XYZ file of C-alpha atoms in Angstrom:
501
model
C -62.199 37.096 26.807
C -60.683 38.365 23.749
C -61.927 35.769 21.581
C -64.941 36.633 22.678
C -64.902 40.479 22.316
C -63.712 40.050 18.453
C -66.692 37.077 17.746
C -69.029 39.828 19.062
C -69.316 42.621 16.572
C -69.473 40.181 13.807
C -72.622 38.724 15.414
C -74.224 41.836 15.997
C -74.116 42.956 12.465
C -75.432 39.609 11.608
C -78.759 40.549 13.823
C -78.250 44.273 12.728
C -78.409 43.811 8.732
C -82.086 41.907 8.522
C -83.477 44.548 10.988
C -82.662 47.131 8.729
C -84.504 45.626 6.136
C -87.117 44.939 8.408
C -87.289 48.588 9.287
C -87.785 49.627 5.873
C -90.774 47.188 5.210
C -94.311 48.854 5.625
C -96.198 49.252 9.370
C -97.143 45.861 10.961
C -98.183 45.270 14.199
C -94.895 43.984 14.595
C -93.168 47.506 13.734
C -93.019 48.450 17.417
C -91.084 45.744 18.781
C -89.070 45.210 16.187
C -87.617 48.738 17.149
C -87.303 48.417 20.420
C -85.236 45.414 19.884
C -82.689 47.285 17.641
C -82.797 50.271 19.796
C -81.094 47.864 22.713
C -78.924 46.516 20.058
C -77.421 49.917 19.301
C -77.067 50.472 23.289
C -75.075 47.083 23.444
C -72.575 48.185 20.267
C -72.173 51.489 22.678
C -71.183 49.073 25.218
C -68.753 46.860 23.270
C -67.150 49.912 22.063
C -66.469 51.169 25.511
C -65.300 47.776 26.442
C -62.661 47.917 23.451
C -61.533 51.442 24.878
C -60.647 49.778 27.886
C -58.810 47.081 26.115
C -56.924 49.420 24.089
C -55.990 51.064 27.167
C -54.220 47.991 29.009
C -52.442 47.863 25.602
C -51.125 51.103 25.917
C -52.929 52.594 23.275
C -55.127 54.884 24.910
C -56.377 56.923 21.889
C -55.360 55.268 18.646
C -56.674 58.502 16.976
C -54.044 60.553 18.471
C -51.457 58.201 18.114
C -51.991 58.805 13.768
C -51.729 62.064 14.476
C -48.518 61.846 15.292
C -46.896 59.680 12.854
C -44.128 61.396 10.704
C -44.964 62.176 7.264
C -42.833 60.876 4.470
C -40.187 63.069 3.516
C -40.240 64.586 -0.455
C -36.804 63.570 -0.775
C -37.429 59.807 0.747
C -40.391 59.644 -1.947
C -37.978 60.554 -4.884
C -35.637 57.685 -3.711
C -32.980 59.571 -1.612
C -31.885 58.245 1.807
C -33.774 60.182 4.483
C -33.743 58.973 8.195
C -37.281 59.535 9.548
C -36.998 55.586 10.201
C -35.042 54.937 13.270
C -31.780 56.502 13.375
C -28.266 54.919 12.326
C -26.565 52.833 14.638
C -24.207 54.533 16.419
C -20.568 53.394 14.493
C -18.583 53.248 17.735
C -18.740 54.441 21.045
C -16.030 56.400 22.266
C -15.126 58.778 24.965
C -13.736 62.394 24.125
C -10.551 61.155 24.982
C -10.546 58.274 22.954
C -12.213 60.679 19.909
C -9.421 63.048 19.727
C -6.887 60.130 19.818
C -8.479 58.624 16.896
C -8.869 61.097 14.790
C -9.426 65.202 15.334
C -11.000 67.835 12.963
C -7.808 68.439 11.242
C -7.061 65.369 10.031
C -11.104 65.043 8.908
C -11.569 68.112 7.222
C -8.275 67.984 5.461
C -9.192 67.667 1.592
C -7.744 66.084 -1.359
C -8.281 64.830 -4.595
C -7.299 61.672 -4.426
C -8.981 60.913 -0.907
C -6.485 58.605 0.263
C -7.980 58.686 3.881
C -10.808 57.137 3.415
C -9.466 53.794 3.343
C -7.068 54.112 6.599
C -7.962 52.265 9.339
C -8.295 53.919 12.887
C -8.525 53.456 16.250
C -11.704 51.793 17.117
C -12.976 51.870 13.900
C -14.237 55.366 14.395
C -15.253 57.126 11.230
C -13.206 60.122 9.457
C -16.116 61.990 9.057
C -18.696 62.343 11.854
C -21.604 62.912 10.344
C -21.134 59.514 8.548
C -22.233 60.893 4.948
C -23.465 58.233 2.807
C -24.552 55.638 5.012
C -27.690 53.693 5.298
C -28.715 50.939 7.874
C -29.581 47.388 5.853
C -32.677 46.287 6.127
C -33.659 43.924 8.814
C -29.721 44.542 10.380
C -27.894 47.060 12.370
C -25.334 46.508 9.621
C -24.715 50.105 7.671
C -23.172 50.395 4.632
C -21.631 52.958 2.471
C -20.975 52.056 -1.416
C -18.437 55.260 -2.964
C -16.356 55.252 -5.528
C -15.702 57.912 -8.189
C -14.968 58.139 -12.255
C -12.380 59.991 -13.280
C -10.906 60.701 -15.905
C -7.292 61.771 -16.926
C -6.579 63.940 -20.093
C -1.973 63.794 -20.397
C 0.157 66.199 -22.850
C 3.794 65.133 -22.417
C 6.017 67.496 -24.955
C 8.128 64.670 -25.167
C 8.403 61.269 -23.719
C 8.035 61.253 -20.122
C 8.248 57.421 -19.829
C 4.737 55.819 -18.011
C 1.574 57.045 -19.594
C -1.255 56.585 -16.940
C 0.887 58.050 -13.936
C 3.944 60.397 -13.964
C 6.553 58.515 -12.541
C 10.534 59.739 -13.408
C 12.005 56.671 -13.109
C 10.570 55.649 -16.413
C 11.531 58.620 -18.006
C 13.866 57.465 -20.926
C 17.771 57.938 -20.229
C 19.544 58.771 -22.772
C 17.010 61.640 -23.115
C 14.847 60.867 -26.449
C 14.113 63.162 -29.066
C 11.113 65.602 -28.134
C 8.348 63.762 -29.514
C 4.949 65.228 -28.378
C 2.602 62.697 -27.088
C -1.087 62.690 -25.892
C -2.814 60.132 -23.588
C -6.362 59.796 -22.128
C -7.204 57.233 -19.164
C -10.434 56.735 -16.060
C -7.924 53.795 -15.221
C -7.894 55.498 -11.658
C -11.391 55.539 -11.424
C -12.518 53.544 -8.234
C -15.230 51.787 -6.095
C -15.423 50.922 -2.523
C -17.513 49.289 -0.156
C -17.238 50.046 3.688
C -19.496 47.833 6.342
C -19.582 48.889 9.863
C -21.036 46.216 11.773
C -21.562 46.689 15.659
C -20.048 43.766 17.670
C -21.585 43.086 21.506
C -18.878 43.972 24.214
C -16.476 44.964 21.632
C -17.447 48.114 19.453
C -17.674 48.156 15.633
C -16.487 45.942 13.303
C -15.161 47.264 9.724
C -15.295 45.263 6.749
C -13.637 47.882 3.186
C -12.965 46.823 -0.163
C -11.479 49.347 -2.741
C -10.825 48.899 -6.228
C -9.339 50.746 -9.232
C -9.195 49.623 -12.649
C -5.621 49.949 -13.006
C -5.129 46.532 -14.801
C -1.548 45.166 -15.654
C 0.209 45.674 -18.755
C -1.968 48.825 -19.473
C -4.987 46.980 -19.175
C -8.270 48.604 -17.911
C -9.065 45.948 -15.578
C -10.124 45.978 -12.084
C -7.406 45.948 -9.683
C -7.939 45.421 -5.626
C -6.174 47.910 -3.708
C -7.764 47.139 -0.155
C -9.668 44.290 1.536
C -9.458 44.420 4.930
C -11.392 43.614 8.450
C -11.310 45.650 11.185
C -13.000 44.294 14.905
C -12.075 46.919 17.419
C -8.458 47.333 16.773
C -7.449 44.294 15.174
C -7.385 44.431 11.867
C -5.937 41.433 8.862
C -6.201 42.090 5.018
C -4.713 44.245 2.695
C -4.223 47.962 3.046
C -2.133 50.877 3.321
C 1.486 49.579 5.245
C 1.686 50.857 8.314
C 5.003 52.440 7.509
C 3.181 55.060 5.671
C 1.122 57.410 6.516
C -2.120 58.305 3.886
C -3.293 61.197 5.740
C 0.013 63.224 5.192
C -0.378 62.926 1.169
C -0.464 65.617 -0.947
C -3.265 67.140 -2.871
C -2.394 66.392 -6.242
C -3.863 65.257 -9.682
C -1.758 62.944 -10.324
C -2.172 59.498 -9.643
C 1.226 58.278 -8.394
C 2.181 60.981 -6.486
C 6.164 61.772 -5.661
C 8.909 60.007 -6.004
C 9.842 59.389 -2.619
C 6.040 59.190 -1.808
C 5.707 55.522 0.287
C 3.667 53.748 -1.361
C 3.111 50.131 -0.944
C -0.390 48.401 0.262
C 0.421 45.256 1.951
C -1.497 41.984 3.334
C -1.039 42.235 7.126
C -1.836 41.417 10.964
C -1.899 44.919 12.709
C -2.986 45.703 16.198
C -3.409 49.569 17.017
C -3.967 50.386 20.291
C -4.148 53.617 22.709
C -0.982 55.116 24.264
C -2.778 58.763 25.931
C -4.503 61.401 25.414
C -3.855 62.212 21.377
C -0.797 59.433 21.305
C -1.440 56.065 19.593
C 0.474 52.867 18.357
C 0.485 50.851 16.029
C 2.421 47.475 15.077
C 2.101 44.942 12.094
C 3.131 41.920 10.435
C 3.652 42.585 7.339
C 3.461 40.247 3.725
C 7.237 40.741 2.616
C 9.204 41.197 -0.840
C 12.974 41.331 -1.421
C 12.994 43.772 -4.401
C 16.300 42.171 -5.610
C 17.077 42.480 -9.268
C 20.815 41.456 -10.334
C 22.611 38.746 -12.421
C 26.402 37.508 -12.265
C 27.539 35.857 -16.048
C 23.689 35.933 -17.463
C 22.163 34.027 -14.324
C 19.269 35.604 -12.450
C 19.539 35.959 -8.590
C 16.371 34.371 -7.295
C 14.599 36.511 -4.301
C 13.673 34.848 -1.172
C 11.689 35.882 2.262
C 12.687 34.115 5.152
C 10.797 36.504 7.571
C 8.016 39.075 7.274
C 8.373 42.747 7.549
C 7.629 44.246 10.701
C 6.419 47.780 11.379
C 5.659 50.071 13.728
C 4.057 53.569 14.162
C 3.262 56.047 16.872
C 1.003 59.101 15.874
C 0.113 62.367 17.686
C -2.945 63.713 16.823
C -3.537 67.485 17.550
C -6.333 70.272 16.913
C -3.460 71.806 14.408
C -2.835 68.175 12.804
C -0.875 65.299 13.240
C 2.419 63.939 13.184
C 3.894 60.388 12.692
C 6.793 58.347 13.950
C 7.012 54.997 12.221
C 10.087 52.220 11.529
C 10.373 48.850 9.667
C 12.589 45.978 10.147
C 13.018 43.655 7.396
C 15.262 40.283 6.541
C 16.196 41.006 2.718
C 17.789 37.838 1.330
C 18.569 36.263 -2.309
C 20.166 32.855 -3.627
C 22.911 33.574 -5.522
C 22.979 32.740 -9.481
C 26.204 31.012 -9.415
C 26.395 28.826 -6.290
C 22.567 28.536 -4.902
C 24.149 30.150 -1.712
C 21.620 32.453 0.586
C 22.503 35.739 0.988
C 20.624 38.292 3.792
C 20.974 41.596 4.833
C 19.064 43.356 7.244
C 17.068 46.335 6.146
C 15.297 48.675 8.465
C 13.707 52.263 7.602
C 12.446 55.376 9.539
C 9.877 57.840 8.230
C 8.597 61.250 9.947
C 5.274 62.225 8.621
C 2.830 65.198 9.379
C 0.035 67.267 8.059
C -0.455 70.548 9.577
C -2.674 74.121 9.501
C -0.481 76.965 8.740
C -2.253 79.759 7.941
C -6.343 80.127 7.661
C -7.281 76.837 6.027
C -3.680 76.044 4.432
C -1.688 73.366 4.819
C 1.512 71.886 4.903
C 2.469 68.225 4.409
C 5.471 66.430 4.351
C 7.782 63.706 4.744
C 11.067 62.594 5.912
C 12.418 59.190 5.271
C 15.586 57.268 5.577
C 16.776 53.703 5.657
C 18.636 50.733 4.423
C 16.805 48.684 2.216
C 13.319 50.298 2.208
C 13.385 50.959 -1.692
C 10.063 47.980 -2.104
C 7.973 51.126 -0.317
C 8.918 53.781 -2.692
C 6.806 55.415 -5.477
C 9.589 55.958 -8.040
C 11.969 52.830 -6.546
C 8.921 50.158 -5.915
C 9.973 47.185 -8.197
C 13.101 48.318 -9.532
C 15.229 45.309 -7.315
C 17.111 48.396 -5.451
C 16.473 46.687 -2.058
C 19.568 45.203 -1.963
C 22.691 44.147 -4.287
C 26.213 42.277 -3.731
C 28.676 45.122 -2.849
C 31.459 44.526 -5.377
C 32.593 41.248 -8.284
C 34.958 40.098 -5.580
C 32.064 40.574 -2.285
C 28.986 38.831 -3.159
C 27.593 39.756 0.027
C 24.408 41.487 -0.128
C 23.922 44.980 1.533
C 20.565 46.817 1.846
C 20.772 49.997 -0.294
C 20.465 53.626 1.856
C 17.570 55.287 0.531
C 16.932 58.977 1.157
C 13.590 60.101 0.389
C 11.839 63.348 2.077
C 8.668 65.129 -0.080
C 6.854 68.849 0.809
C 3.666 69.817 -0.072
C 1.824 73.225 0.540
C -1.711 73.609 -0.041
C -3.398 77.469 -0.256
C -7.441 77.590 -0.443
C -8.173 80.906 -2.747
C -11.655 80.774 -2.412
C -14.342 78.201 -0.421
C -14.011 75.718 -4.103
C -10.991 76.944 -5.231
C -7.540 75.594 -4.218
C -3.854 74.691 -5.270
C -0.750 72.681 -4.127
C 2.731 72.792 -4.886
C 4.692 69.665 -4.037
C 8.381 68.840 -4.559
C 9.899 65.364 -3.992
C 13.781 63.627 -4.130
C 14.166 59.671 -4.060
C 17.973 58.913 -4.097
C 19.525 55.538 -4.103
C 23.231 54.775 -2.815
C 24.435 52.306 -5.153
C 27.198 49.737 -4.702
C 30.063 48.735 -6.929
C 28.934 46.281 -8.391
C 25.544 47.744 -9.644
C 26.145 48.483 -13.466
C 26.265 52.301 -14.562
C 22.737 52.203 -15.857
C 21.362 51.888 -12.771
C 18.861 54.163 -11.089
C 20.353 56.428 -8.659
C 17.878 59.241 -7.873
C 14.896 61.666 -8.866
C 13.162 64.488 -8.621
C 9.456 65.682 -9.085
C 7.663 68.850 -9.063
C 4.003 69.854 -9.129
C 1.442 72.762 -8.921
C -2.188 72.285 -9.699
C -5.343 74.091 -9.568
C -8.465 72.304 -8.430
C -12.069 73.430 -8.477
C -14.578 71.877 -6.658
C -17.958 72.840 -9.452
C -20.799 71.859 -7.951
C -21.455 69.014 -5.281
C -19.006 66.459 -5.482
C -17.831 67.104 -8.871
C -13.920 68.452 -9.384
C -11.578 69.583 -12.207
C -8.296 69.908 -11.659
C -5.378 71.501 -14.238
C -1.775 70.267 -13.437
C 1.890 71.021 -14.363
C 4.391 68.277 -13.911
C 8.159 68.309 -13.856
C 10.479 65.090 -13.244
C 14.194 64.315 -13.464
C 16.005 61.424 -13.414
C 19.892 60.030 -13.278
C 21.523 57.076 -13.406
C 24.326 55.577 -11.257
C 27.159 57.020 -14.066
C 25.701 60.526 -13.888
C 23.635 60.273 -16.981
C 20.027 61.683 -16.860
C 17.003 63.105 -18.150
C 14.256 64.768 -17.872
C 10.657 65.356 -18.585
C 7.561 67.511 -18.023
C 3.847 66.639 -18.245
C 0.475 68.834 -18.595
C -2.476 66.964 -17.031
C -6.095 68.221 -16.936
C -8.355 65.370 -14.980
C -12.131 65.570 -14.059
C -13.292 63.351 -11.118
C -17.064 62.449 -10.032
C -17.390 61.066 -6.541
C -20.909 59.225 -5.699
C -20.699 60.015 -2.037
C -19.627 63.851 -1.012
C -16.784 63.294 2.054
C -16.345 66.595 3.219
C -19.963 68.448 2.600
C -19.353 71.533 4.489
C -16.531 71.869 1.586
């Protein structure tokens, strides 16, 4: 029937063509019937239209004129090559109940701004996103797979009235001990300058999963060379790759310019298993498996010790998360352990750490941020300590025994909002080391480091921020230094986080 209902009009303006040109000829006897014959042809292509109405109906296309009328015009901004969504709309990322919303993640811990946007990467519960609105994301073609490609450049202008040790980042620990002569120095960098990648992918029966890569282009030896900082995979709540350990807590750090942050910042991001998983309303867990490193640095007679890792670290977290903020619980065990220079012999200690973490409003939109840590062998996850060998070290000449080092490292940071774009922070950080006997007197023993910045959001997503630096340093035999620093850094990001900023 249908073949035969698209054959038809093509045969009647076969038949209809030569009688127009028949109708145009001059009178014949003919004339009359010739138009009688096309005036049943017309009724019979009033009749086939009719019959096409009815087909359209049973299609469900009962006026295809009014259906036309209602298609969406293209949006200016689609035309000029912006993403628009008058296609259908995004996949939803992850569905959740309210519950299972505020456990992930509340407004506080969205809205809460910084310049380095360290929160971005962390993974959460269910893979639901830090911000709701999802800015930045567009649905692949073809897919239910959306994608968000961010990133930023920025770039870091340094004036150290004299030598504060590591160019690219302030870190105290390198400041030079005995304290050199004041020797002004000037350094530019965009080695912090990033780009990321962040695929959420929904899964039948499970949720979302989350596939994010992030790089920098903080190459070794100086070198401005791309450098992975995570890689990870995400499907509901089990997550393997590299990332943020779950000892620390990203959410909780400070709003600074700087790139490395304080001294007793923790600071390591790790390959790991991690399962996270729902404990009530607001309270989740967290526990990993964790790619380990004895940071063990000491020789006896000229001889090396030689690191080993018989186990992996293991760590665990439990977070509250509140309309005021958050707060964090979390501990790691570890099994430090070194062959000894002299004989080959193993050597362990057990190290273990605890850290209490928070960010929460205080007044208006300020906030305060900080962090309390303590432990026995947790140096490997400090900012200023991180590859120094302080993990662990024999205990006298005569003991050779290895005991994990007590580490004390708390930070505080207070952010104040002036205006809507305009805002500063003030942080303040100690890192200190309890060494053993048999550590030489050169060895690092604690620091300090001290910040205040103002940041200015311009226009859109672009920032400026001006920042004073202080750091001091001392050694295990009381000798120190220290250092300040005068940073001015400009950052572009590509996709906006927080737009109601």
């Amino acid at each position: 029937m249908q073949t035969a209902m698209k054959t038809m009009p093509l045969l009647i303006a076969l038949l209809w063509v030569p009688a127009q040109v028949m109708a145009q000829e001059p009178a014949n006897p003919q004339q009359e019937a010739i138009q009688k014959l096309q005036t049943k042809m017309e009724e019979m292509q009033a009749r086939m239209a009719a019959m096409q109405a009815e087909l359209d109906a049973l299609h469900g296309t009962a006026n295809l004129s009014h259906e036309i009328t209602d298609l969406k015009t293209v949006p200016q901004a689609l035309e000029t090559g912006s993403i628009e969504s008058t296609m259908p709309p995004l996949p939803p990322a992850v569905k959740v109940t309210p519950e299972q919303q505020e456990t992930a993640v509340v407004k506080e811990t969205a809205d809460y701004v910084t310049f380095s946007d360290e929160s971005e990467p962390v993974p959460r519960l269910w893979n639901v996103p830090l911000e709701s609105k999802m800015p930045g994301f567009f649905v692949l073609p073809g897919t239910q797979t959306m994608l968000r490609i961010n990133g930023n450049f920025k770039t870091d202008l340094m004036y150290d009235p004299r030598p504060a040790g590591f160019q690219d980042a302030f870190i105290p620990s390198t400041i030079p001990v005995p304290q050199m002569s004041s020797t002004n120095n000037f350094n530019a960098s965009v080695r912090e300058s990033r780009f990321s990648t962040d695929f959420r992918i929904p899964v039948d029966g499970i949720g979302t999963a989350r596939l994010f890569m992030q790089m920098d282009f903080f190459g070794s030896n100086g070198a401005t060379t791309p450098r992975l900082r995570h890689l990870y995979a995400q499907v509901g709540n089990i997550l393997v790759g590299q990332t943020n350990s779950n000892f620390m807590d990203p959410d909780a750090w400070p709003d600074i310019v700087d790139f490395w942050g304080p001294s007793s910042g923790l600071l390591a991001r790790i390959p790991q298993l991690r399962y996270s998983f729902m404990l009530g309303k607001g309270w989740s867990a967290a526990a990993s498996v964790e790619q380990p490193d004895s940071d063990i640095r000491f020789s006896v007679n000229g001889a090396q010790a030689v690191p080993v890792t018989p186990a992996p670290d293991v760590a665990l977290h439990v977070r509250y998360e509140t309309q005021r903020g958050h707060i964090m619980l979390a501990t790691v065990l570890r099994n430090l352990a070194a062959n000894l220079p002299t004989t080959g012999q193993q050597e362990n200690a057990f190290g273990w750490g605890l850290s209490f973490t928070s960010t929460w409003r205080a007044f208006g939109r300020d906030t305060i941020n900080y962090q309390v840590a303590y432990g026995n062998g947790i140096a490997r996850y400090g900012g200023d300590t991180g590859g120094l060998g302080l993990d662990a070290a024999p205990r006298s000449e005569t003991d050779m025994t290895l005991k994990a080092l007590p580490m004390f490292a708390p930070w505080v940071s207070y952010q104040h909002w002036w205006a809507r774009s305009v805002r500063s922070s003030a942080t303040f950080g100690l890192a200190q080391i309890q060494n053993t006997e048999f550590q030489p007197g050169n060895t690092y023993h604690k620091s300090t480091y001290s910040s205040a910045n103002i940041i200015w959001n311009a226009i859109g997503s672009l920032d400026f921020g001006a920042e004073f630096l202080y750091g001091w340093v001392e050694e295990k035999n009381g000798a120190h230094a220290n250092a300040p620093r005068f940073q001015f850094s400009g950052r572009y990001t590509f996709v906006k986080l927080h737009p109601d900023e």
